[in-house]
Amino acid sequence: MTEALLDHKAKLRARLDTLTGSSGGDWDTRKNWFEQVYTTARGDTSEIPWAELEPKAPLVEWLKTNKGNRRTALDVGCGLGDNANALHEAGWKTSAFDVAPTAIEWAKKRFPAGIIDFRCADLFNPPEDWVGKFDLVYECFTLQAIGVEMRGDAAMPLKSLVAPGGTLIILARYF
């Protein structure tokens, strides 16, 4: 990593740490923090620390041998939509959500064909029409981004979204 990139990341971390909810709080405070991250970026993807503008490599690898064949998939905490788009390109009928409305608007602009059902939704209170619907539920680093005290509460909503016989993938750096 170059010195300029390290400097940018340090300044970004310092800026995001000033936003309310950066170090925890209740769920509503944390959801607001995510929205602030996207709105204060003002359209600059380099201001979103987790925006890599490409799908996660482990998902891409998994999709090589797990084509969707029009089965249903859900991308949890989709951010700017790269993982959702990878699922779609691998043949999955894809839905994706994030708690930040600005993230969803951004994802729709990046992938405008309307083929992916991007929605603003809350993992702790998912849309009823999603319960038990998805053949694949993919969660990437979202659990890590919520407070430790809330992680256990996220297991049941995640599980509730998976159709009978479906698959739940949780990608984490550490837990």
PDB file of C-alpha atoms in Angstrom:
ATOM      1  CA  MET A   1       0.000   0.000   0.000  1.00  0.00           C
ATOM      2  CA  THR A   2       1.366   3.401  -0.922  1.00  0.00           C
ATOM      3  CA  GLU A   3       2.007   6.117   1.649  1.00  0.00           C
ATOM      4  CA  ALA A   4      -0.685   8.283   0.021  1.00  0.00           C
ATOM      5  CA  LEU A   5      -3.260   5.481   0.332  1.00  0.00           C
ATOM      6  CA  LEU A   6      -2.324   4.821   3.955  1.00  0.00           C
ATOM      7  CA  ASP A   7      -2.654   8.550   4.667  1.00  0.00           C
ATOM      8  CA  HIS A   8      -6.078   8.641   2.967  1.00  0.00           C
ATOM      9  CA  LYS A   9      -7.271   5.640   4.992  1.00  0.00           C
ATOM     10  CA  ALA A  10      -6.088   7.226   8.246  1.00  0.00           C
ATOM     11  CA  LYS A  11      -7.894  10.491   7.433  1.00  0.00           C
ATOM     12  CA  LEU A  12     -11.009   8.573   6.390  1.00  0.00           C
ATOM     13  CA  ARG A  13     -11.008   6.559   9.627  1.00  0.00           C
ATOM     14  CA  ALA A  14     -10.585   9.772  11.651  1.00  0.00           C
ATOM     15  CA  ARG A  15     -13.469  11.434   9.783  1.00  0.00           C
ATOM     16  CA  LEU A  16     -15.809   8.456  10.159  1.00  0.00           C
ATOM     17  CA  ASP A  17     -14.959   8.163  13.854  1.00  0.00           C
ATOM     18  CA  THR A  18     -16.453  11.640  14.372  1.00  0.00           C
ATOM     19  CA  LEU A  19     -19.872  10.510  13.121  1.00  0.00           C
ATOM     20  CA  THR A  20     -22.465   9.647  15.768  1.00  0.00           C
ATOM     21  CA  GLY A  21     -22.680   5.893  16.259  1.00  0.00           C
ATOM     22  CA  SER A  22     -19.187   5.078  14.995  1.00  0.00           C
ATOM     23  CA  SER A  23     -18.323   3.146  18.128  1.00  0.00           C
ATOM     24  CA  GLY A  24     -21.537   1.356  18.869  1.00  0.00           C
ATOM     25  CA  GLY A  25     -24.771   2.471  20.436  1.00  0.00           C
ATOM     26  CA  ASP A  26     -28.213   1.017  19.903  1.00  0.00           C
ATOM     27  CA  TRP A  27     -29.293  -0.324  16.523  1.00  0.00           C
ATOM     28  CA  ASP A  28     -31.031   2.869  15.415  1.00  0.00           C
ATOM     29  CA  THR A  29     -27.876   4.882  16.153  1.00  0.00           C
ATOM     30  CA  ARG A  30     -25.746   2.372  14.262  1.00  0.00           C
ATOM     31  CA  LYS A  31     -28.110   2.386  11.240  1.00  0.00           C
ATOM     32  CA  ASN A  32     -27.883   6.176  11.191  1.00  0.00           C
ATOM     33  CA  TRP A  33     -24.079   5.926  11.214  1.00  0.00           C
ATOM     34  CA  PHE A  34     -24.145   3.757   8.071  1.00  0.00           C
ATOM     35  CA  GLU A  35     -26.376   6.298   6.336  1.00  0.00           C
ATOM     36  CA  GLN A  36     -24.019   9.110   7.379  1.00  0.00           C
ATOM     37  CA  VAL A  37     -21.048   7.231   5.901  1.00  0.00           C
ATOM     38  CA  TYR A  38     -22.771   7.135   2.507  1.00  0.00           C
ATOM     39  CA  THR A  39     -24.188  10.672   2.558  1.00  0.00           C
ATOM     40  CA  THR A  40     -20.969  12.332   3.713  1.00  0.00           C
ATOM     41  CA  ALA A  41     -19.066  10.528   0.930  1.00  0.00           C
ATOM     42  CA  ARG A  42     -20.941  12.760  -1.545  1.00  0.00           C
ATOM     43  CA  GLY A  43     -20.664  10.255  -4.373  1.00  0.00           C
ATOM     44  CA  ASP A  44     -16.959   9.513  -3.854  1.00  0.00           C
ATOM     45  CA  THR A  45     -16.500   5.741  -3.502  1.00  0.00           C
ATOM     46  CA  SER A  46     -13.029   6.234  -1.996  1.00  0.00           C
ATOM     47  CA  GLU A  47     -14.824   7.682   1.047  1.00  0.00           C
ATOM     48  CA  ILE A  48     -16.619   4.375   1.719  1.00  0.00           C
ATOM     49  CA  PRO A  49     -14.053   2.208   3.540  1.00  0.00           C
ATOM     50  CA  TRP A  50     -15.583  -1.126   2.506  1.00  0.00           C
ATOM     51  CA  ALA A  51     -16.324  -0.188  -1.135  1.00  0.00           C
ATOM     52  CA  GLU A  52     -13.945  -2.221  -3.271  1.00  0.00           C
ATOM     53  CA  LEU A  53     -16.071  -1.830  -6.430  1.00  0.00           C
ATOM     54  CA  GLU A  54     -15.798  -5.543  -7.133  1.00  0.00           C
ATOM     55  CA  PRO A  55     -17.333  -8.648  -5.600  1.00  0.00           C
ATOM     56  CA  LYS A  56     -15.515 -10.433  -2.802  1.00  0.00           C
ATOM     57  CA  ALA A  57     -13.065 -13.029  -4.120  1.00  0.00           C
ATOM     58  CA  PRO A  58     -14.431 -15.926  -1.983  1.00  0.00           C
ATOM     59  CA  LEU A  59     -17.910 -15.320  -3.435  1.00  0.00           C
ATOM     60  CA  VAL A  60     -16.562 -15.217  -6.996  1.00  0.00           C
ATOM     61  CA  GLU A  61     -14.731 -18.511  -6.382  1.00  0.00           C
ATOM     62  CA  TRP A  62     -17.833 -20.145  -4.886  1.00  0.00           C
ATOM     63  CA  LEU A  63     -20.017 -18.974  -7.773  1.00  0.00           C
ATOM     64  CA  LYS A  64     -17.762 -20.726 -10.306  1.00  0.00           C
ATOM     65  CA  THR A  65     -19.210 -24.057  -9.173  1.00  0.00           C
ATOM     66  CA  ASN A  66     -22.557 -22.858  -7.814  1.00  0.00           C
ATOM     67  CA  LYS A  67     -24.554 -21.298 -10.624  1.00  0.00           C
ATOM     68  CA  GLY A  68     -27.965 -19.977  -9.727  1.00  0.00           C
ATOM     69  CA  ASN A  69     -30.072 -21.473 -12.508  1.00  0.00           C
ATOM     70  CA  ARG A  70     -32.733 -18.860 -11.627  1.00  0.00           C
ATOM     71  CA  ARG A  71     -32.867 -19.882  -7.974  1.00  0.00           C
ATOM     72  CA  THR A  72     -33.289 -17.017  -5.511  1.00  0.00           C
ATOM     73  CA  ALA A  73     -30.451 -15.232  -3.697  1.00  0.00           C
ATOM     74  CA  LEU A  74     -30.312 -12.424  -1.163  1.00  0.00           C
ATOM     75  CA  ASP A  75     -27.305 -10.201  -0.498  1.00  0.00           C
ATOM     76  CA  VAL A  76     -27.464  -8.898   3.087  1.00  0.00           C
ATOM     77  CA  GLY A  77     -25.976  -5.441   3.678  1.00  0.00           C
ATOM     78  CA  CYS A  78     -25.296  -5.001  -0.029  1.00  0.00           C
ATOM     79  CA  GLY A  79     -23.662  -1.567   0.118  1.00  0.00           C
ATOM     80  CA  LEU A  80     -22.931  -0.440  -3.433  1.00  0.00           C
ATOM     81  CA  GLY A  81     -24.144  -3.730  -4.959  1.00  0.00           C
ATOM     82  CA  ASP A  82     -21.050  -5.519  -6.278  1.00  0.00           C
ATOM     83  CA  ASN A  83     -21.762  -8.873  -4.600  1.00  0.00           C
ATOM     84  CA  ALA A  84     -25.423  -8.709  -5.643  1.00  0.00           C
ATOM     85  CA  ASN A  85     -24.353  -8.115  -9.229  1.00  0.00           C
ATOM     86  CA  ALA A  86     -21.963 -11.101  -9.091  1.00  0.00           C
ATOM     87  CA  LEU A  87     -24.831 -13.283  -7.869  1.00  0.00           C
ATOM     88  CA  HIS A  88     -27.030 -12.027 -10.696  1.00  0.00           C
ATOM     89  CA  GLU A  89     -24.310 -12.637 -13.303  1.00  0.00           C
ATOM     90  CA  ALA A  90     -23.962 -16.211 -11.995  1.00  0.00           C
ATOM     91  CA  GLY A  91     -27.617 -16.867 -12.758  1.00  0.00           C
ATOM     92  CA  TRP A  92     -29.240 -16.167  -9.407  1.00  0.00           C
ATOM     93  CA  LYS A  93     -32.531 -14.255  -9.258  1.00  0.00           C
ATOM     94  CA  THR A  94     -31.119 -11.657  -6.886  1.00  0.00           C
ATOM     95  CA  SER A  95     -32.499  -9.392  -4.209  1.00  0.00           C
ATOM     96  CA  ALA A  96     -30.257  -7.196  -2.073  1.00  0.00           C
ATOM     97  CA  PHE A  97     -30.718  -4.824   0.815  1.00  0.00           C
ATOM     98  CA  ASP A  98     -28.960  -2.342   3.020  1.00  0.00           C
ATOM     99  CA  VAL A  99     -30.124  -0.231   5.973  1.00  0.00           C
ATOM    100  CA  ALA A 100     -28.730   2.921   4.347  1.00  0.00           C
ATOM    101  CA  PRO A 101     -31.129   4.449   1.790  1.00  0.00           C
ATOM    102  CA  THR A 102     -28.240   6.298   0.131  1.00  0.00           C
ATOM    103  CA  ALA A 103     -26.374   3.005  -0.391  1.00  0.00           C
ATOM    104  CA  ILE A 104     -29.438   1.555  -2.127  1.00  0.00           C
ATOM    105  CA  GLU A 105     -29.793   4.630  -4.366  1.00  0.00           C
ATOM    106  CA  TRP A 106     -26.110   4.348  -5.247  1.00  0.00           C
ATOM    107  CA  ALA A 107     -26.365   0.603  -6.006  1.00  0.00           C
ATOM    108  CA  LYS A 108     -29.358   1.215  -8.291  1.00  0.00           C
ATOM    109  CA  LYS A 109     -27.361   3.827 -10.212  1.00  0.00           C
ATOM    110  CA  ARG A 110     -24.376   1.490 -10.555  1.00  0.00           C
ATOM    111  CA  PHE A 111     -26.519  -1.463 -11.680  1.00  0.00           C
ATOM    112  CA  PRO A 112     -29.532   0.250 -13.293  1.00  0.00           C
ATOM    113  CA  ALA A 113     -31.014  -2.554 -15.355  1.00  0.00           C
ATOM    114  CA  GLY A 114     -33.620  -3.212 -12.651  1.00  0.00           C
ATOM    115  CA  ILE A 115     -32.840  -6.921 -12.720  1.00  0.00           C
ATOM    116  CA  ILE A 116     -31.610  -6.901  -9.119  1.00  0.00           C
ATOM    117  CA  ASP A 117     -34.278  -6.084  -6.534  1.00  0.00           C
ATOM    118  CA  PHE A 118     -32.430  -3.512  -4.398  1.00  0.00           C
ATOM    119  CA  ARG A 119     -34.336  -2.452  -1.271  1.00  0.00           C
ATOM    120  CA  CYS A 120     -33.730  -0.491   1.869  1.00  0.00           C
ATOM    121  CA  ALA A 121     -34.477  -2.963   4.671  1.00  0.00           C
ATOM    122  CA  ASP A 122     -33.422  -3.910   8.171  1.00  0.00           C
ATOM    123  CA  LEU A 123     -32.005  -7.337   9.003  1.00  0.00           C
ATOM    124  CA  PHE A 124     -33.625  -7.195  12.439  1.00  0.00           C
ATOM    125  CA  ASN A 125     -37.042  -6.581  10.873  1.00  0.00           C
ATOM    126  CA  PRO A 126     -36.923  -8.089   7.350  1.00  0.00           C
ATOM    127  CA  PRO A 127     -39.809  -7.749   4.898  1.00  0.00           C
ATOM    128  CA  GLU A 128     -42.342 -10.493   5.555  1.00  0.00           C
ATOM    129  CA  ASP A 129     -42.375 -11.552   1.903  1.00  0.00           C
ATOM    130  CA  TRP A 130     -38.691 -12.490   2.274  1.00  0.00           C
ATOM    131  CA  VAL A 131     -39.089 -14.914   5.180  1.00  0.00           C
ATOM    132  CA  GLY A 132     -38.250 -18.443   4.024  1.00  0.00           C
ATOM    133  CA  LYS A 133     -37.908 -17.304   0.405  1.00  0.00           C
ATOM    134  CA  PHE A 134     -34.241 -17.488  -0.580  1.00  0.00           C
ATOM    135  CA  ASP A 135     -32.310 -20.496  -1.824  1.00  0.00           C
ATOM    136  CA  LEU A 136     -29.130 -18.594  -0.939  1.00  0.00           C
ATOM    137  CA  VAL A 137     -28.587 -15.896   1.677  1.00  0.00           C
ATOM    138  CA  TYR A 138     -25.160 -14.258   1.450  1.00  0.00           C
ATOM    139  CA  GLU A 139     -23.884 -12.104   4.299  1.00  0.00           C
ATOM    140  CA  CYS A 140     -20.487 -10.442   3.957  1.00  0.00           C
ATOM    141  CA  PHE A 141     -18.896  -8.565   6.886  1.00  0.00           C
ATOM    142  CA  THR A 142     -22.270  -7.137   7.987  1.00  0.00           C
ATOM    143  CA  LEU A 143     -22.285  -8.977  11.307  1.00  0.00           C
ATOM    144  CA  GLN A 144     -18.845  -7.585  12.076  1.00  0.00           C
ATOM    145  CA  ALA A 145     -20.114  -4.056  11.480  1.00  0.00           C
ATOM    146  CA  ILE A 146     -22.761  -4.259  14.198  1.00  0.00           C
ATOM    147  CA  GLY A 147     -22.080  -4.252  17.907  1.00  0.00           C
ATOM    148  CA  VAL A 148     -20.955  -7.491  19.506  1.00  0.00           C
ATOM    149  CA  GLU A 149     -23.983  -7.330  21.790  1.00  0.00           C
ATOM    150  CA  MET A 150     -26.309  -7.441  18.729  1.00  0.00           C
ATOM    151  CA  ARG A 151     -24.615 -10.219  16.749  1.00  0.00           C
ATOM    152  CA  GLY A 152     -26.436 -13.047  18.489  1.00  0.00           C
ATOM    153  CA  ASP A 153     -29.740 -11.342  17.733  1.00  0.00           C
ATOM    154  CA  ALA A 154     -28.883 -11.349  14.013  1.00  0.00           C
ATOM    155  CA  ALA A 155     -28.639 -15.134  13.692  1.00  0.00           C
ATOM    156  CA  MET A 156     -32.380 -15.806  13.760  1.00  0.00           C
ATOM    157  CA  PRO A 157     -33.349 -13.139  11.194  1.00  0.00           C
ATOM    158  CA  LEU A 158     -30.592 -14.400   8.863  1.00  0.00           C
ATOM    159  CA  LYS A 159     -31.753 -17.983   9.269  1.00  0.00           C
ATOM    160  CA  SER A 160     -35.407 -16.987   8.768  1.00  0.00           C
ATOM    161  CA  LEU A 161     -34.650 -15.709   5.259  1.00  0.00           C
ATOM    162  CA  VAL A 162     -33.308 -19.063   4.020  1.00  0.00           C
ATOM    163  CA  ALA A 163     -35.784 -21.336   2.203  1.00  0.00           C
ATOM    164  CA  PRO A 164     -36.015 -24.964   3.325  1.00  0.00           C
ATOM    165  CA  GLY A 165     -32.966 -26.765   1.923  1.00  0.00           C
ATOM    166  CA  GLY A 166     -31.306 -23.417   1.175  1.00  0.00           C
ATOM    167  CA  THR A 167     -27.794 -22.193   1.915  1.00  0.00           C
ATOM    168  CA  LEU A 168     -26.558 -19.465   4.244  1.00  0.00           C
ATOM    169  CA  ILE A 169     -23.074 -18.112   3.573  1.00  0.00           C
ATOM    170  CA  ILE A 170     -21.466 -15.838   6.162  1.00  0.00           C
ATOM    171  CA  LEU A 171     -18.164 -14.267   5.146  1.00  0.00           C
ATOM    172  CA  ALA A 172     -16.108 -12.814   7.990  1.00  0.00           C
ATOM    173  CA  ARG A 173     -12.539 -11.684   8.537  1.00  0.00           C
ATOM    174  CA  TYR A 174     -12.790 -12.432  12.239  1.00  0.00           C
ATOM    175  CA  PHE A 175     -15.658 -12.771  14.661  1.00  0.00           C
TER     176      PHE A 175
END
